[in-house]
PDB file of C-alpha atoms in Angstrom:
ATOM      1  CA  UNK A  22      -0.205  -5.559  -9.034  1.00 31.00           C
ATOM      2  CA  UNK A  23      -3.087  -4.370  -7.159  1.00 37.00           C
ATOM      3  CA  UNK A  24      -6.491  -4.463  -8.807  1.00 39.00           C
ATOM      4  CA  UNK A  25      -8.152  -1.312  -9.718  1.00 36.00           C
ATOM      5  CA  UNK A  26     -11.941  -2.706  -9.024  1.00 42.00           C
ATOM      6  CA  UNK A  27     -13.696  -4.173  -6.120  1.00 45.00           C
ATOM      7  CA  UNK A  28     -13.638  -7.718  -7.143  1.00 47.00           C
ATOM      8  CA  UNK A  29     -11.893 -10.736  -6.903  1.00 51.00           C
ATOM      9  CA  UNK A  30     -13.309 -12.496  -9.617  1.00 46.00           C
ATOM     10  CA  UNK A  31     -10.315 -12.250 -11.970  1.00 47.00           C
ATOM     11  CA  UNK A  32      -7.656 -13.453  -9.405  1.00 44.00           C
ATOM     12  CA  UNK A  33      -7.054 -16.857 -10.678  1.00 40.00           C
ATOM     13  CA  UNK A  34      -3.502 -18.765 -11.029  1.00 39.00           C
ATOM     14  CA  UNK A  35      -1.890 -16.254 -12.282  1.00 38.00           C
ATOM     15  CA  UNK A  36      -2.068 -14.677  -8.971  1.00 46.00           C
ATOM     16  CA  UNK A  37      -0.130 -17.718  -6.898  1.00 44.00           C
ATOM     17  CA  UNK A  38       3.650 -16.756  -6.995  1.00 45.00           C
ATOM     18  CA  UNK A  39       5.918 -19.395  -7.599  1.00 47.00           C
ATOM     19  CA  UNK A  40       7.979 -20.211  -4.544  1.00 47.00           C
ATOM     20  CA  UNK A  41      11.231 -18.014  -4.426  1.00 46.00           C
ATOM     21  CA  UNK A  42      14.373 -18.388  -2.614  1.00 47.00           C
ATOM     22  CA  UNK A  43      14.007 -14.603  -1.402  1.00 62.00           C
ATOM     23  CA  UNK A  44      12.661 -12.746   1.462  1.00 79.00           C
ATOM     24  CA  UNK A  45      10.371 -14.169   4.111  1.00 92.00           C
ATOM     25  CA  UNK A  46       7.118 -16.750   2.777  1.00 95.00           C
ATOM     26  CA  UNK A  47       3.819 -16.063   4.450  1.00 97.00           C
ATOM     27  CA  UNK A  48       1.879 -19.056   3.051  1.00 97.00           C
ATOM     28  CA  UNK A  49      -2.142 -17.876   2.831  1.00 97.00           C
ATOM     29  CA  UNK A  50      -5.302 -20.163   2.455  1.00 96.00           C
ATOM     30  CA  UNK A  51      -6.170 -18.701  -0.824  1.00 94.00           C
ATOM     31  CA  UNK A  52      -5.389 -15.927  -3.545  1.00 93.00           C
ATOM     32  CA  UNK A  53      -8.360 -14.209  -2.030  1.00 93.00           C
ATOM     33  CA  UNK A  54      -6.133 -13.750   1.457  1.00 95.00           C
ATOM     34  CA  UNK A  55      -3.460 -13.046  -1.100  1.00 95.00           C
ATOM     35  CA  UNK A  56      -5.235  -9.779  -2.670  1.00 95.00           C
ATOM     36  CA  UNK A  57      -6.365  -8.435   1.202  1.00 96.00           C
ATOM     37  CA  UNK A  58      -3.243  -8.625   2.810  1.00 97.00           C
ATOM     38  CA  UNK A  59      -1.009  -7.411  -0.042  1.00 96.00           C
ATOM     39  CA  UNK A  60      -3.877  -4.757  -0.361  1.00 95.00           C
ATOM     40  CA  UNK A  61      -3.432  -3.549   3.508  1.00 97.00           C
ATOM     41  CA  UNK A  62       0.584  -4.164   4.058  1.00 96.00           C
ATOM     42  CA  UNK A  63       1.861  -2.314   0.727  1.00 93.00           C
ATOM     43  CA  UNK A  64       2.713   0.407   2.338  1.00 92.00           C
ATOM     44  CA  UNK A  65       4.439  -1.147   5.732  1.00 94.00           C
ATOM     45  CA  UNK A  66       7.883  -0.661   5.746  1.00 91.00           C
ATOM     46  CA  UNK A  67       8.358  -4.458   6.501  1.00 91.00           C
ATOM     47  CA  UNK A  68       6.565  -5.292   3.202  1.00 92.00           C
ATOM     48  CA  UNK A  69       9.427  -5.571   0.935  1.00 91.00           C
ATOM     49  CA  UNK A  70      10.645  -8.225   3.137  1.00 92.00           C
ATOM     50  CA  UNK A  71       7.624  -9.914   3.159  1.00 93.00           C
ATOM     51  CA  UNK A  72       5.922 -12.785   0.571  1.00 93.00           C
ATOM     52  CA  UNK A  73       2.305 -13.341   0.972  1.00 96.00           C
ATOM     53  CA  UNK A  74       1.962 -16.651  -1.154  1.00 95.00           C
ATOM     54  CA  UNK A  75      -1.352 -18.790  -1.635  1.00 95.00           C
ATOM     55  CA  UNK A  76      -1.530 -22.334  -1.262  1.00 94.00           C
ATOM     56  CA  UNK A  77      -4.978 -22.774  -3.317  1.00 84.00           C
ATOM     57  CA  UNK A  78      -6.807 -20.754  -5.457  1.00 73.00           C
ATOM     58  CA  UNK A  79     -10.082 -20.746  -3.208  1.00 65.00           C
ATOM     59  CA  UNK A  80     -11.118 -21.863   0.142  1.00 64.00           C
ATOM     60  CA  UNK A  81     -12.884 -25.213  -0.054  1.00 62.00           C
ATOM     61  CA  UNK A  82      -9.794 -27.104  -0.875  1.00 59.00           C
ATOM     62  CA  UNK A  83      -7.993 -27.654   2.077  1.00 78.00           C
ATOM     63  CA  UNK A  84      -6.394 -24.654   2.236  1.00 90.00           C
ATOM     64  CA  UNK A  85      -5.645 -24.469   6.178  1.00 94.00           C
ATOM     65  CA  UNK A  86      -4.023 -27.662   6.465  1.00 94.00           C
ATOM     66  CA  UNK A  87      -2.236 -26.897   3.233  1.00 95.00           C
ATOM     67  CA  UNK A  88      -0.752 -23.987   5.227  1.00 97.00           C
ATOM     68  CA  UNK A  89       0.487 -25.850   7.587  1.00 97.00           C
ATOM     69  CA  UNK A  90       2.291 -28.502   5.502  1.00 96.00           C
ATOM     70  CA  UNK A  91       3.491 -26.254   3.362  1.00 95.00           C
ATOM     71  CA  UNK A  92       5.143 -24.135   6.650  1.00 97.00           C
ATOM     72  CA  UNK A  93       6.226 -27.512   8.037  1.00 95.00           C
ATOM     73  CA  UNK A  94       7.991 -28.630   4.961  1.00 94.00           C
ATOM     74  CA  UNK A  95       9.480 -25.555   3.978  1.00 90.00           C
ATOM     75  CA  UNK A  96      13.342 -25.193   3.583  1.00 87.00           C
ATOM     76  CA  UNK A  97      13.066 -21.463   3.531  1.00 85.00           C
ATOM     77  CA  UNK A  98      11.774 -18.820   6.432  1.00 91.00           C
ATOM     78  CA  UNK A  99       8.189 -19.860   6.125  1.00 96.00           C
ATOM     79  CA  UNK A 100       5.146 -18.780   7.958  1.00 97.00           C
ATOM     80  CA  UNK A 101       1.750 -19.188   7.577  1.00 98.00           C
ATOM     81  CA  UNK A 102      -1.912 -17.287   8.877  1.00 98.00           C
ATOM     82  CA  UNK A 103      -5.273 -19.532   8.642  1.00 97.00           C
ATOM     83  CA  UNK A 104      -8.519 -19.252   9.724  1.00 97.00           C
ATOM     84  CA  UNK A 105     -10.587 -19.385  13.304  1.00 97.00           C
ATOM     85  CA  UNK A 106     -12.273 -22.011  11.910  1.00 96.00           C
ATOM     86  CA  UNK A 107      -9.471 -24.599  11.415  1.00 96.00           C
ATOM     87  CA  UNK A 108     -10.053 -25.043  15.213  1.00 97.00           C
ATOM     88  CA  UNK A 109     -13.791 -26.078  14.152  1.00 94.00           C
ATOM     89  CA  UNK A 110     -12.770 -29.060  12.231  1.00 91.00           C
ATOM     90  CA  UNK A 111     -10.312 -30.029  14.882  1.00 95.00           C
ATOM     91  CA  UNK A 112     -11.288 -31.966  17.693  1.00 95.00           C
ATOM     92  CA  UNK A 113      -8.072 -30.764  19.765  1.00 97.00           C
ATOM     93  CA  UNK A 114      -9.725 -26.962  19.900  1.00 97.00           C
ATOM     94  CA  UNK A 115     -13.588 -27.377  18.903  1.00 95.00           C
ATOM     95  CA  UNK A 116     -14.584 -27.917  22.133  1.00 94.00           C
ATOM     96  CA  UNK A 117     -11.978 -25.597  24.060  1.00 97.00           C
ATOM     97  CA  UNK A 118      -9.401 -22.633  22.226  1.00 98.00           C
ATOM     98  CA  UNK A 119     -13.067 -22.314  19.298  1.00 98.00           C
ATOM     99  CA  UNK A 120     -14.757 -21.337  21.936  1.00 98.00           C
ATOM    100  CA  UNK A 121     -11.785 -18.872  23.797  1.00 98.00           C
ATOM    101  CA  UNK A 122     -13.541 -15.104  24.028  1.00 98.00           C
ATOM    102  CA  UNK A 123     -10.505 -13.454  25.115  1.00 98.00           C
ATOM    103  CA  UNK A 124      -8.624 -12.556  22.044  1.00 98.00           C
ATOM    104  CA  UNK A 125      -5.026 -12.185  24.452  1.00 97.00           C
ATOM    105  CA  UNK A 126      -5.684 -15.721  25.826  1.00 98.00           C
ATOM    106  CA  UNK A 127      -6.623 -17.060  22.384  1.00 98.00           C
ATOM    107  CA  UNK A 128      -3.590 -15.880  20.538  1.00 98.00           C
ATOM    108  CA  UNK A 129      -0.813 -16.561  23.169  1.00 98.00           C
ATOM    109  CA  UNK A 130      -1.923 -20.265  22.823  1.00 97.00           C
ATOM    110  CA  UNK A 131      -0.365 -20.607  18.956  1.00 97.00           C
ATOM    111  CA  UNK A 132      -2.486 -24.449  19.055  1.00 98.00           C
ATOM    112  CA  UNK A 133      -0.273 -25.077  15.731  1.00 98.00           C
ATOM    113  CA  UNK A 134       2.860 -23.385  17.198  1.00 97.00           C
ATOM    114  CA  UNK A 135       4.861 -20.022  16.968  1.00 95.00           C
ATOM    115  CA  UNK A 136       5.300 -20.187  13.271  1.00 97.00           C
ATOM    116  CA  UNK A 137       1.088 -20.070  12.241  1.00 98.00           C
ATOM    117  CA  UNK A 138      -1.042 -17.483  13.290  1.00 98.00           C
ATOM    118  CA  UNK A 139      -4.301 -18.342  13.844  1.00 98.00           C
ATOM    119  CA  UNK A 140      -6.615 -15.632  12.919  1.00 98.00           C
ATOM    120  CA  UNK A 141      -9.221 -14.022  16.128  1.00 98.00           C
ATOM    121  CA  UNK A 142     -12.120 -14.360  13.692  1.00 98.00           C
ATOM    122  CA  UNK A 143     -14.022 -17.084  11.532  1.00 97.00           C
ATOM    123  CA  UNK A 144     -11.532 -16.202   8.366  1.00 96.00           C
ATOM    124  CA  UNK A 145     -10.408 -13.270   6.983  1.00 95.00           C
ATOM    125  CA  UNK A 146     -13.291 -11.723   5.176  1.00 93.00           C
ATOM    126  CA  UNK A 147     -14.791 -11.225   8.719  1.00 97.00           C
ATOM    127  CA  UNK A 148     -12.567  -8.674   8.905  1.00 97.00           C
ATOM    128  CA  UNK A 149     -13.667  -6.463   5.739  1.00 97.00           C
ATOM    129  CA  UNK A 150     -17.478  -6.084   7.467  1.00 97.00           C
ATOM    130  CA  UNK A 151     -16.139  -3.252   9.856  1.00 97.00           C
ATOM    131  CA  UNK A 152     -19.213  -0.453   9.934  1.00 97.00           C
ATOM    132  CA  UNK A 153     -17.259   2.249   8.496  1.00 96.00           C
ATOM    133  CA  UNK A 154     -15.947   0.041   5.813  1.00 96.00           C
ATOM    134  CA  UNK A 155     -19.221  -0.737   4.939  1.00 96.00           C
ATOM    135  CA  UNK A 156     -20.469   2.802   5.435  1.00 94.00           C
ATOM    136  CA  UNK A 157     -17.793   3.765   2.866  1.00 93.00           C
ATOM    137  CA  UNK A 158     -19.491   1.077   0.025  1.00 94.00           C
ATOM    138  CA  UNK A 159     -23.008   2.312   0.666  1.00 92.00           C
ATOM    139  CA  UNK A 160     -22.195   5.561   0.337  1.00 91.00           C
ATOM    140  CA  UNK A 161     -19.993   4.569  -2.905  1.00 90.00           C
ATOM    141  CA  UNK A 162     -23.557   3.023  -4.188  1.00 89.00           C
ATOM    142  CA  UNK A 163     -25.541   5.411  -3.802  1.00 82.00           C
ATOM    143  CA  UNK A 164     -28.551   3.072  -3.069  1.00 74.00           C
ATOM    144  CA  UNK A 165     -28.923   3.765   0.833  1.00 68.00           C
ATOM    145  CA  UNK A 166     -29.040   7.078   2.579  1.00 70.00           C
ATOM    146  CA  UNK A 167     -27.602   5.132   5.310  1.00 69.00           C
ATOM    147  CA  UNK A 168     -23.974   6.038   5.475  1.00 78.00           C
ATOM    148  CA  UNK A 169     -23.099   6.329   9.295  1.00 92.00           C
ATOM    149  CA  UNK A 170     -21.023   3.552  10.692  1.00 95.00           C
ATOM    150  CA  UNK A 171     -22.975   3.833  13.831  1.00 96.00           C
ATOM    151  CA  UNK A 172     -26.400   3.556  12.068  1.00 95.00           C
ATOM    152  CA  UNK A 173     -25.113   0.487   9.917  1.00 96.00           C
ATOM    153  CA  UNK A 174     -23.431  -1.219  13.094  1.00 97.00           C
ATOM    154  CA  UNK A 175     -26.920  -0.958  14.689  1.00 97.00           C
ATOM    155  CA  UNK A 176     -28.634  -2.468  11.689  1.00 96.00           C
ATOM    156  CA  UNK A 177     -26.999  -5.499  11.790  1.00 97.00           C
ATOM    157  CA  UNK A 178     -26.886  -5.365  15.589  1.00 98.00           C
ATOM    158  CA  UNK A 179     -30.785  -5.173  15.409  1.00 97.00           C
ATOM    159  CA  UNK A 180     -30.758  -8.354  13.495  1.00 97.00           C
ATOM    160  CA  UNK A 181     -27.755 -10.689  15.399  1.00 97.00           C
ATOM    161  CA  UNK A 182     -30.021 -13.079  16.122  1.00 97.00           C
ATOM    162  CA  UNK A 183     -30.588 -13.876  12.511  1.00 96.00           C
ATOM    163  CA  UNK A 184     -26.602 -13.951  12.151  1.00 96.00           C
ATOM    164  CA  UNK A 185     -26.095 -16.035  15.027  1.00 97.00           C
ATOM    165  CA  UNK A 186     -28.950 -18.627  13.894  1.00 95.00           C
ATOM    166  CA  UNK A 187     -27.441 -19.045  10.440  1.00 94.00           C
ATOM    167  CA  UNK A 188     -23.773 -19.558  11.879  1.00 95.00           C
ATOM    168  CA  UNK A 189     -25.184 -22.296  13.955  1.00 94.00           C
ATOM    169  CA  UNK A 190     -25.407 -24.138  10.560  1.00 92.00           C
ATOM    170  CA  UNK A 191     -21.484 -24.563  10.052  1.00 92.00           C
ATOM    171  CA  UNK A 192     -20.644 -24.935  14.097  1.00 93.00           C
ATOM    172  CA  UNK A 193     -23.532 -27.617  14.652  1.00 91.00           C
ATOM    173  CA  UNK A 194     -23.276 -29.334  11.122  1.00 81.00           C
ATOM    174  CA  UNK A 195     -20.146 -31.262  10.777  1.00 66.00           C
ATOM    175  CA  UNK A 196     -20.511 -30.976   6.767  1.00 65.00           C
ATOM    176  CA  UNK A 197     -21.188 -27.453   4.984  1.00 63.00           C
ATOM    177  CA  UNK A 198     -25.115 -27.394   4.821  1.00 66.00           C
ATOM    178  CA  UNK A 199     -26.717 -24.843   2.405  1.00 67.00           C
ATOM    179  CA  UNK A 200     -28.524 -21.939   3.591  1.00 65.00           C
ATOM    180  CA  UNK A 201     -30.251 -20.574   0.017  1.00 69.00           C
ATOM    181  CA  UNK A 202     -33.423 -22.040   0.918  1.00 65.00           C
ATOM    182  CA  UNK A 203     -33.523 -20.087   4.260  1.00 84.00           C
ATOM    183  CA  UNK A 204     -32.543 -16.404   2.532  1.00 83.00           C
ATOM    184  CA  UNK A 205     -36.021 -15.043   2.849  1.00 86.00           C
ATOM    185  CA  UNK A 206     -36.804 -16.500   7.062  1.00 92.00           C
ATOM    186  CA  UNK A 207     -35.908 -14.347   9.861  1.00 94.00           C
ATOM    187  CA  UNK A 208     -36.509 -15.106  13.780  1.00 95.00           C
ATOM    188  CA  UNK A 209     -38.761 -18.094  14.642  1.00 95.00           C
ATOM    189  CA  UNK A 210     -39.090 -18.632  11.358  1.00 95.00           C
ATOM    190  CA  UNK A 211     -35.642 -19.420  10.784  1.00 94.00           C
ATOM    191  CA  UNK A 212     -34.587 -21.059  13.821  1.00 94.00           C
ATOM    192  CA  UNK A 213     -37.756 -23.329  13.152  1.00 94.00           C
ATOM    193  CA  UNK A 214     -36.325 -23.739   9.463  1.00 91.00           C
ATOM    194  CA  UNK A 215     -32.867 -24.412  10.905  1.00 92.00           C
ATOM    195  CA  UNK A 216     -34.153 -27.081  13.444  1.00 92.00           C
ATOM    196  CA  UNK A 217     -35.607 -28.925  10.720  1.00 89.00           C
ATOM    197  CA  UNK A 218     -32.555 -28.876   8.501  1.00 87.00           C
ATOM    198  CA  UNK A 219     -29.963 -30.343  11.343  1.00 89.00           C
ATOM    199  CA  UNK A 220     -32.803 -32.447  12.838  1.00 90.00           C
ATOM    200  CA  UNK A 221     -31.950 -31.133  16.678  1.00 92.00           C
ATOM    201  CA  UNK A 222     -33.802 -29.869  19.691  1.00 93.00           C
ATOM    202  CA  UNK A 223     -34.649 -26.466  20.797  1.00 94.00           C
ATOM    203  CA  UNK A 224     -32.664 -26.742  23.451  1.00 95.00           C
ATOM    204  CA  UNK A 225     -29.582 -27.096  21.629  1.00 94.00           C
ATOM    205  CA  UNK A 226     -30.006 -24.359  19.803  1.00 94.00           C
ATOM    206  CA  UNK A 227     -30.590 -22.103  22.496  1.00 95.00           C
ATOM    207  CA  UNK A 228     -27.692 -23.470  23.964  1.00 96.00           C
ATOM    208  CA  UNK A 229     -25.031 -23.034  20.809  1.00 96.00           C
ATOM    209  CA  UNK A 230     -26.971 -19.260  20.040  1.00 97.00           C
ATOM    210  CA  UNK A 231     -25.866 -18.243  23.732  1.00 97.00           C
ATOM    211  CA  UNK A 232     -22.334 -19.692  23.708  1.00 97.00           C
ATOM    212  CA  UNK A 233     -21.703 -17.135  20.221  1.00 98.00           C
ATOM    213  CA  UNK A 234     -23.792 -14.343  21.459  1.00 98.00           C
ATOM    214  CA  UNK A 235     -21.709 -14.732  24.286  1.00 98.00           C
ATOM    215  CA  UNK A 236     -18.459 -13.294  22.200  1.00 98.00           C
ATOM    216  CA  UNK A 237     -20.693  -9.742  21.797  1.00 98.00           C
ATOM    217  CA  UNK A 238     -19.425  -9.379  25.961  1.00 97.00           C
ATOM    218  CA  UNK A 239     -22.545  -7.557  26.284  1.00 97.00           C
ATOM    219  CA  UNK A 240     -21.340  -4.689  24.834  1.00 98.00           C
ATOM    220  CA  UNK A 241     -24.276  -1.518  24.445  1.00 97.00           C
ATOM    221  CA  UNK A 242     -22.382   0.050  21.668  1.00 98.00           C
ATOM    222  CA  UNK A 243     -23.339  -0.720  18.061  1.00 98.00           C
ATOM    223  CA  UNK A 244     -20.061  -0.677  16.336  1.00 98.00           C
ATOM    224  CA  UNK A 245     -17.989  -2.195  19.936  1.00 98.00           C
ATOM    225  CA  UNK A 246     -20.885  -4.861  19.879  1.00 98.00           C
ATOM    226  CA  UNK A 247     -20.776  -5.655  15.931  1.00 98.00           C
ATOM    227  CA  UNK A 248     -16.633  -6.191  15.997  1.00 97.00           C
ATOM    228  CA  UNK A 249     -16.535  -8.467  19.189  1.00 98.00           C
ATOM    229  CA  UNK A 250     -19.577 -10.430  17.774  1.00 98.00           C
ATOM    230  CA  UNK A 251     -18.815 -10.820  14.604  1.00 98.00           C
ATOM    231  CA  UNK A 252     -15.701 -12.873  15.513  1.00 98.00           C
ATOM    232  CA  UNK A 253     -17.429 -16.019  15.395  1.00 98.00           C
ATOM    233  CA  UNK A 254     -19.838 -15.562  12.441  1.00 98.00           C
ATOM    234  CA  UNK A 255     -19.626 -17.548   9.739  1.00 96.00           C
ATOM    235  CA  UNK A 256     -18.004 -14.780   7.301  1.00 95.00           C
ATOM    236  CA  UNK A 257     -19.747 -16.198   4.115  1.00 91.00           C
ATOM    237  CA  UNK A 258     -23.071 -16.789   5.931  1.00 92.00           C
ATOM    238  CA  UNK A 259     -23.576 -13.518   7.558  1.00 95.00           C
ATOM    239  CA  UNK A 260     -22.228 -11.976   3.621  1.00 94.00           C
ATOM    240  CA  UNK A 261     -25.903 -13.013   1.683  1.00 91.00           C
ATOM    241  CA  UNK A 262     -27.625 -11.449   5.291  1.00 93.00           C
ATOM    242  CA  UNK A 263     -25.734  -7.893   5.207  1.00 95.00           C
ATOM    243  CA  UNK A 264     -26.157  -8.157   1.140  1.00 93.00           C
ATOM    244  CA  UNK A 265     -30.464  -8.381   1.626  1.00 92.00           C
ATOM    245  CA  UNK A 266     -30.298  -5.491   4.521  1.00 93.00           C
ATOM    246  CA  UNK A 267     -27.780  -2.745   3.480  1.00 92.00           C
ATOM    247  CA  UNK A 268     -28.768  -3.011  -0.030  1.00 90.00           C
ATOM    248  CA  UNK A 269     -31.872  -4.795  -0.445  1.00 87.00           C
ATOM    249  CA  UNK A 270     -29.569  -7.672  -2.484  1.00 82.00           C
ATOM    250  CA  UNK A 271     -28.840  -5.711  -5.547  1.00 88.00           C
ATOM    251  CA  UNK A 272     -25.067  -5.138  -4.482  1.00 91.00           C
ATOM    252  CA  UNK A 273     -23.473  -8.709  -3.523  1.00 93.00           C
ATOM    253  CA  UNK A 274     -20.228  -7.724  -1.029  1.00 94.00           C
ATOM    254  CA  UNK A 275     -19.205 -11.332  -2.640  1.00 92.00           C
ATOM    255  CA  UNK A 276     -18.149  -8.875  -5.625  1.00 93.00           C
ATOM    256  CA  UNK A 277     -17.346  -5.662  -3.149  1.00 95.00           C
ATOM    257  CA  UNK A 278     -14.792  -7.268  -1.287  1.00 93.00           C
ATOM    258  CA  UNK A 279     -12.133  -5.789  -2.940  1.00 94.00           C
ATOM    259  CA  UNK A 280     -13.629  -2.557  -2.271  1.00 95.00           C
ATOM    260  CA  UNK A 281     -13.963  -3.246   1.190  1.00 97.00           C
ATOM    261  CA  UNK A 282     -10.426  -4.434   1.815  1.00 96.00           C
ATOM    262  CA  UNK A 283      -9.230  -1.131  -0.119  1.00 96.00           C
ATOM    263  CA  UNK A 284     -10.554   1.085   2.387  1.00 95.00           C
ATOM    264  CA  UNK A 285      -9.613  -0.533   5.351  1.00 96.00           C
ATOM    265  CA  UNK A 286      -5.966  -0.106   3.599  1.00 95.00           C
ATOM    266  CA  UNK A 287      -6.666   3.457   3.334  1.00 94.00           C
ATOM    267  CA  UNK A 288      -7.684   3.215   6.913  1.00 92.00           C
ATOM    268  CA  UNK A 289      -4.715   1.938   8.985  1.00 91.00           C
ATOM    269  CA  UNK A 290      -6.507   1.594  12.654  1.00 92.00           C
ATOM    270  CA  UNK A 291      -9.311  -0.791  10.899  1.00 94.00           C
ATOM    271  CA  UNK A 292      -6.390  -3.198  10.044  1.00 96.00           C
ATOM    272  CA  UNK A 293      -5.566  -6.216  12.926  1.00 95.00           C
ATOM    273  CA  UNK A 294      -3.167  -4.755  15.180  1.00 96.00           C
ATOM    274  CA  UNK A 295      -2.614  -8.783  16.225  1.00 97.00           C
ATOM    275  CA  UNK A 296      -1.710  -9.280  12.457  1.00 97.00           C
ATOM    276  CA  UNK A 297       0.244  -6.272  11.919  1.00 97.00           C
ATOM    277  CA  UNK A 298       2.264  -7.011  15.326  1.00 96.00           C
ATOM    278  CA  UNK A 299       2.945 -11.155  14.902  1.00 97.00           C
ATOM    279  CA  UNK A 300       4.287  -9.620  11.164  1.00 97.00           C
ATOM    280  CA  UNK A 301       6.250  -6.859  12.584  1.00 95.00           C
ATOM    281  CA  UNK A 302       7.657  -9.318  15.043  1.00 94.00           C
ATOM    282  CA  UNK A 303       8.525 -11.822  11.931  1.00 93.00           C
ATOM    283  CA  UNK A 304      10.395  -9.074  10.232  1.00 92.00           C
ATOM    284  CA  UNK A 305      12.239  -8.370  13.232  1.00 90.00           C
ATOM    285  CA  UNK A 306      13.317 -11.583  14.355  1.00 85.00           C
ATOM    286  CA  UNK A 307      14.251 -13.007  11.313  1.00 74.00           C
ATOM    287  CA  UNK A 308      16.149  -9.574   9.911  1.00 68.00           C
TER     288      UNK A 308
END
């Protein structure tokens, strides 16, 4: 049952279905992946052969390799979808397929083979910053006369060097490093902050900044730029930055993401065509 507000805070255990004999398993990192993508494929005509199932209540606990055990050891006609940023923590694809800007070339290389798909982006939530999805919660709130995609895409264009800086703390820090303390720094301030905190050069952070900014493939238009950039943000990052601009920090998207995942259903086009395709195929293979 879908939920009728924009949070995820009450999906808990009860949303994990127990494994099933019927249909075909698509095992997810957690019941937050559950709620999107039972949110945008409800209405596919593939869904009813489909079962998205969670692995772990919250991401955190292992959820990606989780996914891929529980794919490897299934008896039934398992698949499973994780995150960009498995490849991060793997020192097969960290220092090659992570860094792959060409979303064809990237997803014909299936680095845990045919059966996982490996999502384009950092995770999942990436996907529920699109512009107009966005647009659609301000204007829901009431607290910004900014409404246009194109206006919000160039807002957070305007400040990608902020983004990029604090995504340099998860793709230069082998352990999760806390970025609280940094909320309130932008520009030198916060690169100089961020030097400090993983104790590295200013060279190397140039260096790392270029290599993401690098995914934006110079594109001039705000909302073009904002989609092919925001592939390799750090999803949760970046979410406290686009809280502070589009809304001054009195809406947290934390609690909107069930919002923002509901209009990108209502929305087919904003929804992966990758995804909706390696499903499709599933379906039709396995029929």
């Amino acid at each position: 049952m879908m939920m009728s507000n924009g949070s995820f805070k009450n999906i808990g255990k009860e949303a994990i279905v127990p494994e099933s004999t019927d249909g075909i398993k698509i095992y997810l990192e957690s019941t937050d992946d559950q709620y999107i993508l039972r949110n945008w494929f409800s209405t596919f005509n593939f869904y009813d052969k489909l079962s998205f199932e969670s692995v772990s209540e919250t991401r955190g606990d292992g959820g990606c390799r989780l996914v891929l055990k529980k794919v490897e050891n299934s008896q039934l006609k398992a698949f499973g979808i994780v995150d960009r940023d498995i490849l991060l923590a793997d020192p097969n694809f960290k220092n090659s397929l992570w860094w792959e800007i060409d979303d064809e070339v990237f997803l014909s290389q299936k680095p845990y083979g045919e059966k996982i798909f490996v999502l384009p982006r950092w995770e999942l939530e990436n996907y529920l910053f699109h512009p107009q999805a966005l647009a659609s919660l301000v204007a829901d709130k009431r607290l910004n006369t900014m409404t246009s995609a194109a206006d919000i895409a160039k807002l957070l264009c305007d400040h990608e060097d902020d983004m990029v800086a604090i995504t340099l703390l998860s793709t230069i820090s082998p352990k999760r490093v806390g970025e609280q303390v940094l909320r309130d720094k932008s520009g030198e301030g916060l690169s100089e902050a961020i030097l400090k905190q993983l104790l590295i050069q200013a060279d190397v952070l140039e260096s790392e900044q270029i290599k993401i900014k690098c995914f934006a493939e110079n594109k001039q238009d705000p909302i073009e730029r904002w989609q092919r950039l925001s592939r390799l943000l750090d999803g949760k990052r970046i979410m406290h930055r686009i809280d502070d601009l589009l809304f001054s920090g009195k809406v947290k998207l934390e609690s909107e993401r069930g919002a923002l995942a509901g209009h990108i259903a209502k929305h087919k086009p904003l929804i992966d065509s990758a995804l909706t395709n390696w499903l499709k195929d599933i379906y039709q293979s396995t029929a």
